[in-house]
């Protein structure tokens, strides 16, 4: 298991303000596997929780070795693991304490549309917020996403799904409405981020919409952090 990091850029600051950690599995033959294939090997919730925690631990270690104290680390948490937040053991807090990383540098990404139980979702947001971490609702605009949930949950960031960017690129009506959507999210107190920006045209659409942060191949592909000595785990 290895870590790659994709930069997240602030349009106003014109620099990377964070990195999303992505696991890059390699099998015994040296072949790359997809993360989905990796997590499909988990047999039951106990295996899944262990694997998810192992990935987060590797990501934090590799991120800290880059010695960039002014950026956020975005950590994805598997939706099936999210529902166990704070219930099994205080792993997340122990991990932060072990590496002496301020919780405010961690952005926990939660796939809102994967958790149907409203109370469970709110409890999860409260748990990570209580630790001092930031919380991002991921893939907003896909599936079950709606503004009511954003108002009630009060996340720090909202990540707009790439499908909204594609629609804005191909449909003038959506392109006109996108700035209003971003403005409404700002009214809830959220920082806005749009992912999947792959072309200059899409970058201009994001800029015109008033979005705060951008992520995608146009700004940087997932890779090792240049100053990091990457740790990995083999089994």
C-alpha positions in Angstrom: 0.0 0.0 0.0 1.4 3.3 -1.0 0.3 6.9 -0.7 -0.2 9.4 -3.6 -1.3 12.9 -3.0 -3.4 15.1 -5.3 -3.0 18.9 -4.8 -5.9 21.1 -4.0 -5.5 24.7 -5.1 -6.9 27.9 -3.8 -7.9 30.2 -6.7 -7.5 33.3 -4.6 -4.1 32.3 -3.1 -2.9 30.7 -6.4 -1.2 27.9 -4.6 -1.8 24.4 -3.1 -3.5 24.6 0.2 -4.1 20.9 0.7 -3.6 17.4 -0.6 -6.0 14.6 -0.9 -4.4 11.3 0.1 -5.1 8.3 -2.2 -4.0 4.7 -1.7 -2.2 3.0 -4.5 -2.1 -0.8 -4.0 0.4 -3.0 -5.7 0.1 -6.8 -5.7 3.0 -9.3 -5.1 3.8 -9.3 -8.9 4.3 -5.5 -8.9 1.0 -4.8 -10.7 -1.1 -1.8 -9.7 -4.6 -2.5 -8.4 -7.5 -0.2 -8.1 -8.5 1.0 -4.5 -11.9 -0.6 -5.1 -10.3 -4.0 -5.7 -8.3 -3.5 -2.6 -11.3 -2.8 -0.4 -13.3 -5.7 -2.0 -10.8 -8.1 -0.4 -12.1 -7.2 3.1 -14.1 -10.0 4.6 -16.5 -8.3 6.9 -16.6 -5.0 8.8 -13.6 -5.8 11.1 -11.3 -6.4 8.1 -12.6 -3.2 6.4 -12.1 -1.1 9.5 -8.5 -2.4 9.9 -7.7 -1.8 6.2 -9.2 1.7 6.2 -7.2 2.6 9.4 -4.0 1.2 7.9 -4.4 3.4 4.8 -5.0 6.5 7.0 -2.0 5.7 9.1 0.3 5.4 6.0 -1.1 8.6 4.5 -0.5 10.7 7.7 3.1 9.4 8.0 3.9 10.1 4.4 2.3 13.5 4.5 4.2 14.6 7.6 7.5 13.5 6.0 7.0 16.2 3.4 7.4 18.8 6.1 4.8 21.3 4.7 3.2 22.7 7.8 0.8 25.1 6.0 -1.4 22.7 4.1 -4.4 20.5 4.9 -4.4 16.7 4.5 -7.7 15.4 3.1 -8.5 11.9 4.2 -11.2 9.7 2.7 -13.0 7.4 5.1 -14.9 4.4 3.7 -18.7 4.9 4.1 -19.0 1.5 5.9 -16.3 2.6 8.4 -17.9 6.1 8.9 -20.9 4.5 10.7 -18.5 3.1 13.3 -16.8 6.5 14.0 -16.2 6.8 17.7 -17.9 3.5 18.5 -15.1 0.9 18.3 -12.0 2.6 19.7 -10.5 6.1 19.7 -8.2 5.2 16.8 -8.4 8.5 15.0 -7.5 10.6 18.1 -4.8 8.2 19.1 -3.3 8.4 15.6 -3.3 12.2 15.6 -1.7 12.3 19.0 0.9 9.7 18.0 2.1 11.8 15.0 1.6 15.1 16.8 -0.4 16.5 13.9 -2.8 19.3 14.8 -6.4 18.1 14.1 -7.1 21.4 12.3 -4.8 20.2 9.5 -7.0 17.2 8.8 -10.0 17.4 6.5 -12.2 14.3 6.8 -14.1 13.5 3.6 -17.5 12.0 4.1 -19.6 10.6 1.2 -22.9 12.1 2.3 -25.0 10.2 -0.3 -23.7 6.8 0.9 -25.2 7.3 4.4 -28.9 7.1 4.4 -29.4 7.4 8.2 -29.6 11.2 8.9 -28.9 10.8 12.6 -25.8 8.6 12.0 -24.5 11.1 9.5 -24.9 14.0 11.9 -23.3 12.0 14.7 -20.3 11.3 12.5 -19.8 14.9 11.6 -20.1 15.9 15.3 -17.5 13.2 16.2 -14.8 14.5 13.9 -15.6 18.1 14.6 -15.2 17.4 18.3 -11.7 16.2 17.7 -10.9 19.5 16.0 -10.8 18.2 12.5 -12.5 19.8 9.5 -15.3 17.9 7.8 -15.9 17.9 4.0 -19.1 16.6 2.4 -17.9 14.8 -0.7 -19.6 14.4 -4.1 -22.2 17.0 -3.5 -24.6 17.2 -6.5 -24.6 13.4 -7.0 -27.2 11.0 -5.7 -29.1 12.1 -2.6 -27.4 15.4 -2.0 -29.5 18.3 -1.0 -29.2 21.7 0.7 -31.3 20.8 3.7 -28.7 18.3 4.8 -25.9 20.8 4.3 -27.7 23.4 6.5 -28.3 20.8 9.2 -24.9 19.2 9.2 -22.8 22.4 9.0 -19.7 21.0 7.3 -16.6 23.1 6.9 -16.2 22.3 3.2 -18.4 21.0 0.4 -16.9 19.2 -2.6 -18.9 19.5 -5.7 -19.1 16.4 -7.9 -17.4 16.5 -11.3 -20.7 15.8 -13.0 -21.8 19.3 -12.2 -18.7 20.6 -14.0 -19.4 18.5 -17.0 -23.0 19.7 -17.1 -21.8 23.3 -16.8 -19.4 22.7 -19.7 -22.1 21.3 -22.0 -25.2 23.2 -20.9 -25.4 27.0 -20.9 -28.3 26.9 -18.4 -26.3 24.9 -15.9 -23.3 27.2 -16.4 -25.4 30.2 -15.5 -26.8 28.5 -12.4 -23.5 27.2 -11.0 -22.4 30.6 -9.5 -25.8 30.8 -7.7 -25.3 27.3 -6.3 -21.8 28.2 -5.1 -23.2 31.4 -3.5 -25.8 29.4 -1.6 -23.2 27.1 -0.3 -21.2 30.1 0.9 -24.3 31.3 2.7 -24.2 28.1 4.8 -20.7 29.0 5.8 -18.9 26.4 3.7 -15.7 26.6 1.8 -16.5 25.3 -1.7 -14.3 22.9 -3.8 -14.9 21.5 -7.2 -13.1 18.3 -8.2 -12.3 16.7 -11.6 -11.0 19.9 -13.3 -9.2 18.5 -16.3 -9.1 21.2 -18.9 -8.5 25.0 -19.2 -12.2 25.5 -20.1 -13.3 23.7 -16.9 -10.8 25.7 -14.9 -12.4 28.9 -16.3 -15.9 27.7 -15.5 -14.7 27.0 -11.9 -13.2 30.5 -11.7 -16.3 32.1 -13.1 -18.5 30.3 -10.6 -16.8 31.9 -7.6 -15.6 28.5 -6.3 -12.9 28.6 -3.6 -10.8 25.5 -4.2 -10.1 23.3 -7.2 -8.8 19.8 -7.7 -8.1 17.8 -10.9 -5.6 16.8 -13.5 -5.4 20.3 -14.9 -3.8 21.5 -11.6 -2.0 18.3 -10.6 -2.2 14.5 -10.8 -1.9 12.3 -7.7 1.8 11.6 -7.0 4.3 11.3 -4.3 5.0 14.5 -2.4 8.3 15.7 -3.7 10.0 16.1 -0.4 8.6 13.0 1.2 10.3 9.7 1.7 7.3 7.5 1.1 6.5 4.7 3.5 4.6 1.7 2.3 3.2 -1.5 3.9 3.5 -4.9 2.3 1.8 -8.2 3.3 
